CSV table of C-alpha atoms in Angstrom, one decimal:
chain,number,residue,atom,x,y,z
H,28,MET,CA,-100.7,63.2,145.0
H,29,LYS,CA,-103.0,64.8,142.6
H,30,PRO,CA,-106.4,63.1,142.7
H,31,ASP,CA,-108.6,62.1,139.8
H,32,SER,CA,-111.7,64.1,140.8
H,33,THR,CA,-113.9,62.2,138.3
H,34,THR,CA,-113.6,58.9,140.0
H,35,SER,CA,-116.6,57.6,141.9
H,36,VAL,CA,-115.7,54.9,144.3
H,37,GLY,CA,-119.1,53.3,144.4
H,38,LYS,CA,-119.7,53.5,140.7
H,39,PHE,CA,-116.2,52.1,140.0
H,40,ARG,CA,-116.7,49.1,142.3
H,41,ARG,CA,-120.1,48.3,140.7
H,42,ILE,CA,-118.6,48.4,137.2
H,43,VAL,CA,-115.8,46.1,138.3
H,44,TYR,CA,-118.1,43.6,140.0
H,45,ARG,CA,-120.5,43.5,137.1
H,46,THR,CA,-117.7,42.7,134.7
H,47,LEU,CA,-115.6,40.4,136.8
H,48,THR,CA,-117.7,37.4,136.2
H,49,ALA,CA,-117.6,38.0,132.5
H,50,VAL,CA,-113.8,38.4,132.7
H,51,CYS,CA,-113.4,35.1,134.6
H,52,ALA,CA,-115.7,33.3,132.1
H,53,ALA,CA,-113.8,34.7,129.1
H,54,ALA,CA,-110.5,33.8,130.6
H,55,LEU,CA,-111.6,30.2,131.5
H,56,THR,CA,-113.1,29.6,128.1
H,57,ALA,CA,-110.0,30.8,126.3
H,58,GLY,CA,-107.8,28.9,128.7
H,59,LEU,CA,-109.6,25.7,128.0
H,60,ALA,CA,-109.5,26.3,124.3
H,61,GLY,CA,-105.8,26.8,124.3
H,62,CYS,CA,-104.9,24.2,126.9
H,63,GLY,CA,-101.4,22.9,126.3
H,64,ASN,CA,-100.8,25.5,123.5
H,65,SER,CA,-99.6,28.6,125.5
H,66,THR,CA,-96.0,27.8,124.8
H,67,ALA,CA,-96.5,26.5,121.2
H,68,GLY,CA,-95.2,29.1,118.9
H,69,THR,CA,-95.1,32.7,120.1
H,70,VAL,CA,-97.0,33.9,123.1
H,71,THR,CA,-97.9,37.6,123.1
H,72,LEU,CA,-98.2,39.3,126.5
H,73,ASP,CA,-100.3,42.4,126.9
H,74,PHE,CA,-98.3,44.7,129.2
H,75,PHE,CA,-100.3,47.7,130.5
H,76,GLN,CA,-97.9,50.4,131.7
H,77,PHE,CA,-99.1,53.5,133.5
H,78,LYS,CA,-96.1,55.7,134.3
H,79,ALA,CA,-95.5,58.2,131.5
H,80,GLU,CA,-92.1,59.3,132.8
H,81,ALA,CA,-90.9,55.7,132.5
H,82,ALA,CA,-92.6,54.7,129.2
H,83,ASP,CA,-89.4,54.6,127.2
H,84,TRP,CA,-87.6,52.6,129.9
H,85,PHE,CA,-90.3,49.9,130.1
H,86,THR,CA,-90.5,49.7,126.3
H,87,ALA,CA,-86.8,49.2,126.1
H,88,LYS,CA,-86.8,46.6,128.8
H,89,ALA,CA,-89.6,44.7,127.0
H,90,LYS,CA,-87.4,44.6,123.8
H,91,GLU,CA,-84.5,43.4,125.9
H,92,PHE,CA,-86.6,40.6,127.4
H,93,GLU,CA,-87.8,39.5,123.9
H,94,LYS,CA,-84.2,39.0,122.8
H,95,THR,CA,-83.6,36.4,125.4
H,96,HIS,CA,-87.1,34.9,125.2
H,97,PRO,CA,-87.8,34.5,121.4
H,98,ASN,CA,-91.1,32.6,122.1
H,99,ILE,CA,-92.5,35.6,124.0
H,100,LYS,CA,-93.6,38.9,122.5
H,101,VAL,CA,-94.4,41.8,124.8
H,102,ASN,CA,-97.0,44.3,123.5
H,103,VAL,CA,-96.4,47.4,125.6
H,104,ASN,CA,-99.4,49.7,126.1
H,105,ASN,CA,-98.3,52.9,127.7
H,106,SER,CA,-101.4,54.7,129.0
H,107,SER,CA,-101.7,58.5,129.5
H,108,ASP,CA,-105.0,58.0,131.5
H,109,ALA,CA,-104.3,54.7,133.3
H,110,THR,CA,-107.3,54.6,135.6
H,111,THR,CA,-109.8,55.2,132.9
H,112,ASP,CA,-108.1,53.0,130.4
H,113,LEU,CA,-107.8,50.0,132.7
H,114,ARG,CA,-111.4,50.4,133.8
H,115,THR,CA,-112.4,50.4,130.1
H,116,ARG,CA,-110.4,47.2,129.4
H,117,LEU,CA,-112.1,45.4,132.3
H,118,VAL,CA,-115.5,46.4,131.0
H,119,LYS,CA,-114.5,45.0,127.5
H,120,ASN,CA,-113.1,41.8,129.0
H,121,ARG,CA,-109.5,42.8,128.0
H,122,GLU,CA,-107.7,42.1,131.2
H,123,PRO,CA,-103.9,42.7,130.7
H,124,ASP,CA,-101.4,40.0,131.4
H,125,VAL,CA,-98.8,42.2,133.1
H,126,ILE,CA,-99.6,45.5,134.7
H,127,THR,CA,-97.8,48.5,136.3
H,128,ILE,CA,-100.1,50.6,138.4
H,129,ASN,CA,-99.7,53.4,141.0
H,130,GLY,CA,-100.2,52.3,144.6
H,131,ASP,CA,-103.3,54.4,145.4
H,132,ILE,CA,-107.0,53.9,146.1
H,133,ASN,CA,-107.7,52.8,142.6
H,134,PHE,CA,-105.3,49.9,142.9
H,135,GLY,CA,-106.9,49.1,146.2
H,136,MET,CA,-110.4,48.9,144.8
H,137,LEU,CA,-109.3,46.7,141.9
H,138,ALA,CA,-107.3,44.5,144.2
H,139,GLU,CA,-110.3,44.0,146.5
H,140,ALA,CA,-112.4,43.1,143.5
H,141,GLY,CA,-110.1,40.3,142.5
H,142,VAL,CA,-108.6,41.7,139.4
H,143,PHE,CA,-105.0,41.1,140.3
H,144,HIS,CA,-102.9,38.0,141.0
H,145,ASP,CA,-102.4,37.2,144.7
H,146,PHE,CA,-98.6,37.2,145.5
H,147,THR,CA,-99.1,36.9,149.3
H,148,ASP,CA,-97.5,33.4,149.6
H,149,ASP,CA,-94.9,33.9,146.9
H,150,ASP,CA,-91.3,33.2,147.8
H,151,ILE,CA,-90.2,36.6,146.5
H,152,VAL,CA,-92.2,38.4,149.3
H,153,ASP,CA,-89.5,37.3,151.9
H,154,GLU,CA,-87.0,39.4,149.9
H,155,LEU,CA,-89.0,42.6,149.8
H,156,ASN,CA,-89.0,45.6,152.0
H,157,PRO,CA,-91.6,44.9,154.7
H,158,GLY,CA,-92.7,48.5,154.8
H,159,MET,CA,-93.4,48.6,151.1
H,160,VAL,CA,-95.3,45.3,151.3
H,161,ASN,CA,-97.4,46.6,154.2
H,162,ILE,CA,-98.3,49.7,152.2
H,163,ALA,CA,-99.5,47.6,149.3
H,164,LYS,CA,-101.6,45.4,151.6
H,165,SER,CA,-103.1,48.3,153.5
H,166,LEU,CA,-104.4,49.8,150.3
H,167,VAL,CA,-106.8,46.9,149.6
H,168,GLN,CA,-110.2,48.4,150.1
H,169,THR,CA,-111.8,46.2,152.7
H,170,ASN,CA,-112.4,46.3,156.5
H,171,ASP,CA,-111.6,42.6,156.7
H,172,LYS,CA,-107.9,42.5,157.7
H,173,SER,CA,-107.6,38.9,156.5
H,174,LYS,CA,-108.4,40.0,153.0
H,175,LYS,CA,-105.7,42.7,152.9
H,176,ARG,CA,-103.3,40.5,150.9
H,177,LEU,CA,-100.5,41.3,148.5
H,178,TYR,CA,-102.0,41.8,145.0
H,179,GLY,CA,-98.9,43.3,143.4
H,180,LEU,CA,-95.1,43.5,144.0
H,181,PRO,CA,-93.8,46.9,145.0
H,182,TYR,CA,-91.4,47.9,142.2
H,183,ALA,CA,-90.4,51.5,143.1
H,184,GLY,CA,-90.9,53.6,146.1
H,185,ASN,CA,-91.1,57.4,146.6
H,186,ALA,CA,-91.4,59.6,149.7
H,187,SER,CA,-92.9,62.8,150.8
H,188,GLY,CA,-91.2,65.3,153.1
H,189,TYR,CA,-89.2,68.3,152.0
H,190,ILE,CA,-86.5,69.1,149.6
H,191,ILE,CA,-83.5,71.1,150.9
H,192,ASN,CA,-81.4,73.6,149.0
H,193,ALA,CA,-78.2,72.8,150.8
H,194,ASP,CA,-76.4,75.9,149.7
H,195,VAL,CA,-79.1,78.2,151.2
H,196,TRP,CA,-78.9,76.2,154.4
H,197,GLU,CA,-75.1,76.5,154.7
H,198,GLN,CA,-75.2,80.2,153.9
H,199,ALA,CA,-77.6,80.6,156.8
H,200,GLY,CA,-75.3,78.6,159.1
H,201,GLU,CA,-77.6,75.5,159.1
H,202,ASP,CA,-76.5,71.9,158.5
H,203,PRO,CA,-78.4,70.3,155.6
H,204,ASP,CA,-77.2,66.9,156.6
H,205,ASN,CA,-78.7,67.1,160.1
H,206,PRO,CA,-82.3,68.4,159.6
H,207,PRO,CA,-84.7,68.8,162.5
H,208,GLN,CA,-85.9,65.6,164.2
H,209,THR,CA,-89.0,67.0,166.0
H,210,TRP,CA,-91.8,69.4,165.2
H,211,SER,CA,-90.5,72.1,167.6
H,212,GLU,CA,-87.1,71.9,166.1
H,213,PHE,CA,-88.6,72.2,162.6
H,214,ILE,CA,-90.5,75.4,163.6
H,215,ASP,CA,-87.5,76.8,165.3
H,216,LEU,CA,-85.5,76.3,162.0
H,217,LEU,CA,-88.2,78.1,160.0
H,218,GLN,CA,-88.1,81.0,162.4
H,219,ARG,CA,-84.3,81.2,162.1
H,220,PHE,CA,-84.5,81.3,158.3
H,221,LYS,CA,-87.2,84.0,158.5
H,222,SER,CA,-85.2,86.1,160.9
H,223,LYS,CA,-82.3,86.2,158.5
H,224,GLY,CA,-84.4,87.3,155.6
H,225,ILE,CA,-84.5,83.9,153.9
H,226,VAL,CA,-87.8,82.5,152.6
H,227,PRO,CA,-88.2,79.3,154.8
H,228,ILE,CA,-90.8,77.5,152.6
H,229,GLU,CA,-91.5,77.8,148.9
H,230,ALA,CA,-95.2,77.3,148.6
H,231,SER,CA,-97.0,76.5,145.3
H,232,THR,CA,-100.6,77.0,146.1
H,233,ALA,CA,-101.6,77.9,142.5
H,234,ASP,CA,-101.4,74.1,142.0
H,235,SER,CA,-103.5,73.2,145.0
H,236,TRP,CA,-102.6,69.5,144.7
H,237,THR,CA,-99.2,70.3,146.1
H,238,LEU,CA,-100.8,70.9,149.4
H,239,GLN,CA,-101.5,67.2,149.8
H,240,ALA,CA,-97.7,66.6,150.1
H,241,PRO,CA,-97.2,68.3,153.5
H,242,LEU,CA,-100.6,66.9,154.7
H,243,ALA,CA,-99.3,63.4,154.0
H,244,SER,CA,-95.8,64.1,155.3
H,245,LEU,CA,-97.1,65.1,158.7
H,246,ASN,CA,-100.0,62.6,158.9
H,247,SER,CA,-97.8,59.5,158.6
H,248,THR,CA,-96.5,60.1,162.1
H,249,LEU,CA,-99.8,61.5,163.5
H,250,VAL,CA,-102.3,59.0,162.2
H,251,PRO,CA,-101.7,55.3,161.9
H,252,GLU,CA,-103.0,53.8,158.6
H,253,SER,CA,-105.3,51.5,160.6
H,254,GLU,CA,-107.3,54.6,161.8
H,255,TYR,CA,-108.7,55.0,158.3
H,256,LEU,CA,-110.7,51.8,158.9
H,257,SER,CA,-112.3,53.6,161.9
H,258,LEU,CA,-113.1,56.5,159.5
H,259,LYS,CA,-114.7,54.1,157.1
H,260,ASP,CA,-116.8,52.3,159.7
H,261,GLY,CA,-117.9,55.6,161.2
H,262,SER,CA,-116.4,55.1,164.7
H,263,LYS,CA,-114.1,58.1,164.0
H,264,LYS,CA,-114.3,61.3,162.1
H,265,PHE,CA,-111.9,63.6,160.3
H,266,SER,CA,-111.9,65.8,163.4
H,267,ASP,CA,-110.5,62.9,165.3
H,268,LEU,CA,-107.8,62.1,162.7
H,269,TRP,CA,-106.8,65.4,161.1
H,270,GLY,CA,-107.3,68.0,163.8
H,271,THR,CA,-103.6,68.3,164.7
H,272,VAL,CA,-102.3,68.4,161.1
H,273,SER,CA,-104.9,71.1,160.2
H,274,ASP,CA,-103.4,73.4,162.8
H,275,GLN,CA,-99.9,72.6,161.7
H,276,LEU,CA,-100.6,73.4,158.0
H,277,VAL,CA,-102.1,76.7,158.9
H,278,GLU,CA,-99.1,77.6,161.0
H,279,ILE,CA,-96.7,76.7,158.3
H,280,TYR,CA,-98.5,78.4,155.4
H,281,GLN,CA,-99.6,81.5,157.1
H,282,ASN,CA,-96.2,82.3,158.7
H,283,TYR,CA,-93.3,80.8,156.8
H,284,THR,CA,-93.9,81.0,153.0
H,285,GLN,CA,-93.0,83.7,150.4
H,286,LYS,CA,-95.1,86.8,150.1
H,287,ASN,CA,-96.9,85.4,147.1
H,288,PRO,CA,-97.5,81.7,147.8
H,289,ALA,CA,-99.8,81.4,144.8
H,290,VAL,CA,-97.1,80.2,142.3
H,291,THR,CA,-97.2,77.0,140.2
H,292,TYR,CA,-95.5,73.8,140.9
H,293,GLN,CA,-93.1,74.5,138.0
H,294,GLN,CA,-92.3,78.0,139.3
H,295,ALA,CA,-91.7,76.6,142.8
H,296,THR,CA,-89.1,74.1,141.5
H,297,GLN,CA,-87.4,76.9,139.6
H,298,ASP,CA,-87.3,79.1,142.7
H,299,LEU,CA,-85.8,76.4,144.9
H,300,ALA,CA,-83.3,75.5,142.1
H,301,ALA,CA,-82.3,79.2,142.0
H,302,GLY,CA,-81.8,79.4,145.8
H,303,LYS,CA,-84.8,81.7,146.5
H,304,ALA,CA,-86.0,79.5,149.4
H,305,ALA,CA,-84.6,77.0,151.9
H,306,ILE,CA,-87.3,74.3,151.6
H,307,LEU,CA,-89.8,72.9,149.1
H,308,PRO,CA,-92.4,70.8,150.9
H,309,LEU,CA,-92.9,68.2,148.2
H,310,GLY,CA,-92.0,64.6,147.4
H,311,THR,CA,-89.1,62.9,145.8
H,312,TYR,CA,-90.9,63.1,142.5
H,313,ALA,CA,-89.9,66.8,142.3
H,314,ILE,CA,-86.2,66.2,142.4
H,315,PRO,CA,-85.7,65.2,138.8
H,316,GLN,CA,-87.6,68.4,137.8
H,317,ILE,CA,-85.3,70.5,139.8
H,318,ARG,CA,-82.3,68.7,138.3
H,319,LEU,CA,-83.6,69.5,134.8
H,320,ILE,CA,-83.6,73.2,135.8
H,321,ASN,CA,-80.2,73.1,137.5
H,322,SER,CA,-78.2,70.0,137.1
H,323,ASP,CA,-75.7,71.2,139.7
H,324,ALA,CA,-78.4,71.9,142.4
H,325,ASN,CA,-77.1,70.9,145.8
H,326,LEU,CA,-80.1,69.1,147.2
H,327,ARG,CA,-81.0,67.0,150.2
H,328,PHE,CA,-84.3,65.3,151.1
H,329,ALA,CA,-85.7,65.1,154.7
H,330,GLN,CA,-88.6,63.6,156.6
H,331,MET,CA,-91.0,66.2,158.0
H,332,PRO,CA,-91.3,65.7,161.7
H,333,ALA,CA,-94.8,66.0,163.2
H,334,THR,CA,-94.4,65.5,166.9
H,335,ASP,CA,-91.8,66.2,169.6
H,336,ASN,CA,-90.7,62.5,169.9
H,337,ALA,CA,-88.0,61.9,167.4
H,338,GLU,CA,-88.3,58.1,167.9
H,339,GLU,CA,-91.9,57.9,166.7
H,340,GLN,CA,-91.4,59.7,163.4
H,341,GLN,CA,-92.5,57.8,160.2
H,342,LEU,CA,-91.6,58.6,156.6
H,343,THR,CA,-94.4,59.1,154.3
H,344,ALA,CA,-93.7,56.7,151.5
H,345,GLY,CA,-95.6,55.2,148.6
H,346,ASP,CA,-95.4,52.3,146.3
H,347,ASP,CA,-95.1,54.6,143.3
H,348,VAL,CA,-95.0,51.6,140.9
H,349,ILE,CA,-96.7,48.3,141.7
H,350,LEU,CA,-95.9,45.4,139.3
H,351,THR,CA,-98.6,42.7,139.0
H,352,MET,CA,-100.4,40.4,136.6
H,353,GLY,CA,-104.0,39.8,135.8
H,354,ALA,CA,-105.7,37.3,138.0
H,355,HIS,CA,-107.1,35.5,135.0
H,356,THR,CA,-104.2,35.7,132.5
H,357,LYS,CA,-104.0,32.8,130.0
H,358,HIS,CA,-100.2,33.1,130.1
H,359,GLU,CA,-99.2,33.0,133.7
H,360,LYS,CA,-95.9,31.2,133.1
H,361,GLU,CA,-94.7,33.7,130.5
H,362,ALA,CA,-96.1,36.7,132.5
H,363,ARG,CA,-94.2,35.6,135.5
H,364,GLU,CA,-91.0,35.2,133.5
H,365,PHE,CA,-91.3,38.8,132.4
H,366,ILE,CA,-92.1,40.0,135.9
H,367,ASP,CA,-89.0,38.1,137.3
H,368,PHE,CA,-86.9,39.8,134.5
H,369,LEU,CA,-88.1,43.3,135.5
H,370,MET,CA,-87.6,42.4,139.2
H,371,ASN,CA,-84.0,41.4,138.8
H,372,ASP,CA,-81.5,43.5,140.8
H,373,GLU,CA,-79.8,45.1,137.8
H,374,ASN,CA,-83.1,46.4,136.3
H,375,ILE,CA,-84.4,47.5,139.7
H,376,LYS,CA,-81.3,49.6,140.3
H,377,ASP,CA,-81.3,51.0,136.8
H,378,TYR,CA,-84.9,52.2,137.2
H,379,SER,CA,-84.1,53.7,140.6
H,380,LYS,CA,-81.2,55.7,139.1
H,381,ARG,CA,-83.3,57.1,136.3
H,382,GLN,CA,-86.4,57.9,138.3
H,383,SER,CA,-84.8,58.9,141.7
H,384,ALA,CA,-86.7,56.0,143.3
H,385,PHE,CA,-86.3,53.6,146.2
H,386,THR,CA,-85.8,49.9,145.3
H,387,PRO,CA,-88.2,47.4,146.8
H,388,TYR,CA,-85.8,44.9,148.4
H,389,LYS,CA,-84.8,44.7,152.0
H,390,ASP,CA,-81.4,46.2,151.4
H,391,THR,CA,-83.0,49.3,149.9
H,392,TYR,CA,-81.0,51.2,147.3
H,393,VAL,CA,-81.7,54.7,146.1
H,394,GLY,CA,-80.7,56.2,142.8
H,395,ASP,CA,-80.0,59.8,143.9
H,396,GLU,CA,-77.6,60.7,146.7
H,397,ALA,CA,-80.0,63.5,147.7
H,398,LEU,CA,-82.3,60.9,149.2
H,399,ASN,CA,-79.7,59.2,151.4
H,400,GLY,CA,-80.9,61.2,154.4
H,401,VAL,CA,-84.2,59.2,154.5
H,402,LEU,CA,-82.8,55.8,153.5
H,403,ASP,CA,-82.6,54.6,157.1
H,404,PHE,CA,-86.4,55.0,157.3
H,405,TYR,CA,-86.8,52.6,154.4
H,406,ARG,CA,-84.3,50.1,155.7
H,407,ALA,CA,-86.0,50.1,159.1
H,408,GLY,CA,-89.4,49.8,157.6
H,409,LYS,CA,-90.5,53.0,159.3
H,410,LEU,CA,-92.9,53.8,156.5
H,411,ALA,CA,-96.5,54.9,156.2
H,412,ASP,CA,-98.6,55.4,153.1
H,413,PHE,CA,-99.9,58.7,151.8
H,414,CYS,CA,-103.0,59.6,153.7
H,415,ASP,CA,-104.8,60.9,150.6
H,416,HIS,CA,-104.7,57.3,149.3
H,417,TYR,CA,-107.5,56.6,151.9
H,418,VAL,CA,-109.6,59.5,150.7
H,419,PRO,CA,-112.0,58.9,147.8
H,420,ALA,CA,-110.6,60.6,144.7
H,421,SER,CA,-114.0,62.3,144.0
H,422,ILE,CA,-113.5,64.5,147.1
H,423,ASN,CA,-111.7,67.7,146.1
H,424,LEU,CA,-109.1,67.4,148.9
H,425,ALA,CA,-106.8,69.9,147.2
H,426,GLY,CA,-109.5,72.5,147.1
H,427,PHE,CA,-110.4,72.0,150.8
H,428,LEU,CA,-106.7,72.3,151.7
H,429,GLN,CA,-106.4,75.5,149.7
H,430,THR,CA,-109.3,77.1,151.5
H,431,LEU,CA,-107.9,75.9,154.9
H,432,ILE,CA,-104.5,77.6,154.5
H,433,GLN,CA,-106.1,80.8,153.2
H,434,SER,CA,-108.8,81.1,155.9
H,435,GLY,CA,-107.2,79.3,158.8
H,436,ASN,CA,-110.6,77.8,159.6
H,437,THR,CA,-109.8,74.3,160.6
H,438,GLU,CA,-113.3,73.5,161.8
H,439,LYS,CA,-114.8,74.3,158.4
H,440,PHE,CA,-112.2,72.2,156.7
H,441,LEU,CA,-112.8,69.2,158.9
H,442,ASN,CA,-116.6,69.4,158.8
H,443,GLY,CA,-116.5,69.9,155.0
H,444,MET,CA,-114.3,66.8,154.5
H,445,GLN,CA,-116.6,64.7,156.7
H,446,SER,CA,-119.7,65.9,154.9
H,447,GLU,CA,-118.3,64.9,151.5
H,448,TYR,CA,-116.9,61.6,152.8
H,449,ASP,CA,-120.3,60.7,154.3
H,450,LYS,CA,-122.1,61.4,151.1
H,451,ILE,CA,-119.8,59.0,149.2
H,452,GLU,CA,-120.0,56.3,151.8
H,453,ALA,CA,-123.8,56.5,151.6
H,454,ARG,CA,-123.6,55.8,147.8
H,455,ASN,CA,-121.0,53.1,148.1
H,456,PHE,CA,-122.9,49.9,147.7
H,457,ARG,CA,-122.6,46.9,145.4
């Protein structure tokens, strides 16, 4: 995922903590003033919505909800810069009632600061996909495992691995429905494509953020999420966690991409849609873009294996959308009614179809047949979060990765990451 390089973890936390008391006080005062009146007349919910691609969908659903709940009005605020806008709202004591937010480090910091409602003991949790729940809990930015609670409901999942042009595979005599299960098998496949004059991997290094996708895809199997606590407490370093994946990325990008790998994300999706490569190492989010280019594209999606033990493979997955409410909302009853409406099975599946997403319930459904190949990972809960969610956004991870694959210097990459991480941790105080 593309990071927001302007975010400072320490500064962000200090802002949240300075304003949290004021938010609580404002909410309490307003709550006392309106005691017994929240359902008298019309209640207006402030719905903060971050996902630009789904803005029209959420707005339409809010209108649909209002028709069956005439005493509730939903004011939808679609934000183009969600992290900054939400931070500004907190500073100004304007905590939203209902919120969608990406499951990343920014969500984790706000959750740890007490901004969101705690759903941990809610009955709905028993119905949710355990892997997606664990991802949301793991993101909470604390070393105290007892405080890693569920501060939002997973609404839609995504995954990182690689997109297959099935026609190219079949023309090369490969089976797109049976992709490699181990790292060695994966490399052997790339070699076979290369020997037949087929570009194995379509790179898009002109948009360096795309390099974070294969990093995350491989690391889910290589590095358990709990290891990032060891990175945070200083007992382990990037050289301990990312040594293997650094070598793997160099091998892939220096041997199996097109002659000019410095193309944009948009160009890469066009090239895969046109059959110019066998594999695009990105996430499920790229599939709708490819379908816009070629609606008839014959696609599959696969997990990227990182070791030679097929049984230990994990799918890199994220809670692309987390649905929550403000911890201090004056309208908890009405906010929960709206959340329950959005969480009903019909709406969840409709969103999944339109956004090529995974649904959050135990019997996971996916809205695009191309993703069926990794559905078993979701249903088995063999999921791990994107590793870049544990890296402060102010570190230019994409830039470091770009230098790594160009130079092949893994030691410089690992030492550089560690140096930047240590600087941020040294500033990270409340």
